Amino acid sequence: MSIDISEITPYNFKEVEEKWRSFWLNNHSFKTKNDSSKPKCYVLEMFMYPSGKVHIGHIRNYTIGDIISRYKMAQGFDVLHPVGWDAFGLPAENAALQHKSHPKNWTYQNIKIMKKQIQSMGFSYDWDREIATCNENYYGLQQKIFLKMYEKGLIYRKEAEVNWDPVDNCVLANEQVIDGRGWRSGALVEKKMLPQWFFKITKYAEELLSNLNALNEWSDNVKTMQKNWIGKSEGCSINFHCSNGDNLEIFSTRPETLFGATYLAISPEHPLVKKISKTNEKIQKFLESLKIGSVSKQILDTQEKIGIDTGLTAKHPFLDKQLPIYIANFVLMDYGTGAIFACPAHDKRDYDFAIKYKLPIQEIITPQTASNQLPYEGDGWIINSDFLNGLTIQEARNKIIKIVEEKRLGTKKIFFKLRDWGISRQRYWGCPIPIVYCPKCGIVPLKEENLPVILPKDITFENVGNPLVKHLKWKQVSCPICGEDANRETDTLDTFFDSSWYFLYFCSERNDLKNILNKQDINRWMPVDHYIGGIEHAILHLLYARFFTKALADCNIIDLREPFKNLFTQGMVCCATYRKQNGEWLFPNEVQQNKEGNYETISTKEKVIVGHLEKMSKSKKNVVDPDFIVETYGADALRLFVVSDTPPEKDFPWSDEGLEGCWKFINRIWRMFIYLKSKGINASNIKMDIDISSLNIDLQKVYKNFHKTIKDVTESYENKMMNKAVAFLRETVNNIYSVLEQAESNICLFSIVTRDFIKLLAPITPHICQEAWQLLGFDKLIHENDWPKFDKKYLTSDIINLPIQVNGKLRGNLEISPDYTEEQIFEMALNLSNVKNYIGMKTIRKKIHVKGKIVNFVI
RNA sequence: GCCCGUGUGGCGGAAUGGUAGACGCUGCAGACUUAAAAUCUGCUGACCAAUCGGUCGUGGGGGUUCAAGUCCCUCCACGGGCACCA
């Protein structure tokens, strides 16, 4: 009975996807096995903020993770693939205010909606381990961790600056300050000092930096970003004697330029400035001028260097020379010692400042090449520098540090840009800090039996500020030490705190985590083998999580120091933008192309400007709704599309045609499966491996190519090059189609190829593959089956195509057996008419033969 | 300014130093159809050539090599991060 492939009923993706989605969920098909007889693989995508709707960028992120997870499952790994919600944070409070709802309700409502969207994609999550950080179990445990770290001295309290709204009388988050004004009151925001909690991340600066080298599965750009952020500089401090009798300590990474110093510069916030400004009106005026917001901002933007002479001088440590001391706006108090010596001949900033204030310039480095342009910042030899003369820069640096230390003028020093992490937030919707303030005992950490400190639900956002401050019933407690009346800390923790250890929580079953993290589980699963997320977290989240891991190790809670073995940062999903000439954004369906090929609005025929591809965003009206896509084309088509064509680390250009193409491909393989089934292709017809010599040449070729496909696709998954895996799989489908009419007479061969093809494709489009798997009578679930293996013997061929070049240019091809001798190959190659024509009467100077690769004649 | 990326057809992109453009999108043609859609099959870097074939071609210039998209030097453009960090 013949079946026409074009007559096959279209693939009913809705029915099939719904069937398997429910099956997987109801049967907990992806529940973590925790089978220690197998090697483990922890696949994690950065968890989601429950903002309200899933974005197509999430879909791409999670599809990449899911492909890895399913691929590893099929490879026989024991996979942990959890999912959760980064559920605390400011937007919930904003929404509460706007919609008169409660942050908790808003958050859980959003989680409910987004969970449904995520589940519609058929991701292989272990939903039994799902967690939201606003869950009491989670943040209760977090409070215990806080206390351990406090005990260990890793958390401390000090005064720090906050954004203060003087009208609403409350602290504002940075995102609530718009153009220097409070978002609600519109009042000019002030800086105010408040006591706050800090994390001693700087204690780990050196380790955070040096460990980066060992993270060889992280991309260089992320490592560089972290490196710059940590900002280590090595140098030397030098003490100067000030004319007022004070000692002034400066820091320099280039102490070898000391003999070129012509002035010193100190930060406007330097203690010395405070001291001398009391009696100096000019300096007071100068400092006032720096404080005026708009002016100082302008100076910052233009990088204009301004300063003022203090009238003080300092003695050069090696020369009989007094150097003037300036206050300069480009010297930062929170870096180094807040004071520098300036060498204008060899530093751009020092030079600009010296020119402006007519300060002397002393050259001390002679360039290696003829160039006398100042400032000179390149390599060279030291001159005019007494005992350093004639040395290279590096030699001079070593020597002067040695001498400075010998003469006790200063010491070798290392500074970091990294600052301690402020973790207090004057907010309701966060993890309460488990501390009380007792008038008698002072700062009192709570005891374990007092935990968890639960956020009170009965609060109101009608008043400004943090509602916890006004919730007296919650706030007032008795001191755990003396029993007197005390107050709770009303600040909550930064949400980055919540996300710094969630990957550890996932290692255990939820119900096992009442007490503290389970070391055994963590040792089983950590480090995360594949961590996938956006590049926007390259610095903060990833640095905090690395720090947290080290801190927990030092508290003896866990045994590892680096949490993420392989980090993968995927690109953004972008889409074309359209706007009217007045700048108003337009939806794609408001735009059409006219006869001349120009774009115009459909309604008013106004001219439309087609913009660049930009990250999808609501404001630019270039978003695509994942729900609509799943409805219209199915989850498999969407999954396939977001990893097709573009390498996952690059920005992905959304196009409706591309999506349509993926949908067609899904239908194409469906027709193939149905056609093959009708020809008797199924599990029971797989007898054994086939003797390919009995096949005709076309089938031999298809079979051999298929082994190559297994190799290529496997390597592509291994290297997260899903776009290549898709390309190879498409090629395979084309190959199978070309011999489809021979299926009936080669049932065993086609059964084997179809079986393995389904396995190879399943990580990307699991629903259709699972359905075909069942339809063709294979047992178990597709992800539980062994990954196909290729046979090396099929990768080599009896006949190869050998390109023949003359002077490196292709002039012909030989279709030959690779067993010929070099001499025979040269002879055959020279007999090719085209090659003959090229060489003509010329002498061959050299013959090159790379076995199986190429022949090249040099004439 | 400093650091890190990236430049390949109309487009997204392939290519252990060894046939540049796999695979897909778009476009063109053929088959099927009363017709259209869908589907199946071809072709699709530019220029020249009826054909065989040839010339050019991976941001620009130079170099190494029998052979360069790939390695080295240099310049240009774009994207990202940090930004007065002594």
PDB file of N, CA and C in Angstrom, chain A residues 133 165 245 283 521 524 581 617 633 681 784:
ATOM      1  N   THR A 133      12.403  32.400  47.007  1.00  0.00           N
ATOM      2  CA  THR A 133      13.236  32.907  48.105  1.00  0.00           C
ATOM      3  C   THR A 133      12.405  33.586  49.184  1.00  0.00           C
ATOM      4  N   ASP A 165      15.046  60.757  51.015  1.00  0.00           N
ATOM      5  CA  ASP A 165      14.009  61.654  50.509  1.00  0.00           C
ATOM      6  C   ASP A 165      13.523  62.508  51.676  1.00  0.00           C
ATOM      7  N   GLY A 245      54.104  69.780  60.035  1.00  0.00           N
ATOM      8  CA  GLY A 245      54.500  68.775  61.006  1.00  0.00           C
ATOM      9  C   GLY A 245      53.800  67.440  60.837  1.00  0.00           C
ATOM     10  N   ILE A 283      40.014  77.846  50.867  1.00  0.00           N
ATOM     11  CA  ILE A 283      39.836  76.403  50.722  1.00  0.00           C
ATOM     12  C   ILE A 283      38.390  76.023  51.011  1.00  0.00           C
ATOM     13  N   ASP A 521      24.725  16.235  50.541  1.00  0.00           N
ATOM     14  CA  ASP A 521      24.063  16.537  49.267  1.00  0.00           C
ATOM     15  C   ASP A 521      24.889  17.519  48.457  1.00  0.00           C
ATOM     16  N   ARG A 524      27.708  15.932  46.895  1.00  0.00           N
ATOM     17  CA  ARG A 524      27.261  15.097  45.781  1.00  0.00           C
ATOM     18  C   ARG A 524      27.104  15.939  44.505  1.00  0.00           C
ATOM     19  N   GLN A 581       8.199  59.306  12.441  1.00  0.00           N
ATOM     20  CA  GLN A 581       9.226  60.347  12.412  1.00  0.00           C
ATOM     21  C   GLN A 581       9.242  61.191  13.676  1.00  0.00           C
ATOM     22  N   SER A 617      11.778  44.880  24.060  1.00  0.00           N
ATOM     23  CA  SER A 617      11.274  45.552  25.246  1.00  0.00           C
ATOM     24  C   SER A 617       9.916  46.146  24.951  1.00  0.00           C
ATOM     25  N   TYR A 633       2.425  27.855  17.046  1.00  0.00           N
ATOM     26  CA  TYR A 633       3.403  26.969  16.401  1.00  0.00           C
ATOM     27  C   TYR A 633       3.841  25.812  17.290  1.00  0.00           C
ATOM     28  N   ILE A 681       8.591   0.603   9.492  1.00  0.00           N
ATOM     29  CA  ILE A 681       9.734   0.965  10.352  1.00  0.00           C
ATOM     30  C   ILE A 681       9.252   0.994  11.796  1.00  0.00           C
ATOM     31  N   GLU A 784      15.469   8.719  28.735  1.00  0.00           N
ATOM     32  CA  GLU A 784      16.042   7.655  29.567  1.00  0.00           C
ATOM     33  C   GLU A 784      16.840   6.667  28.735  1.00  0.00           C
TER      34      GLU A 784
END
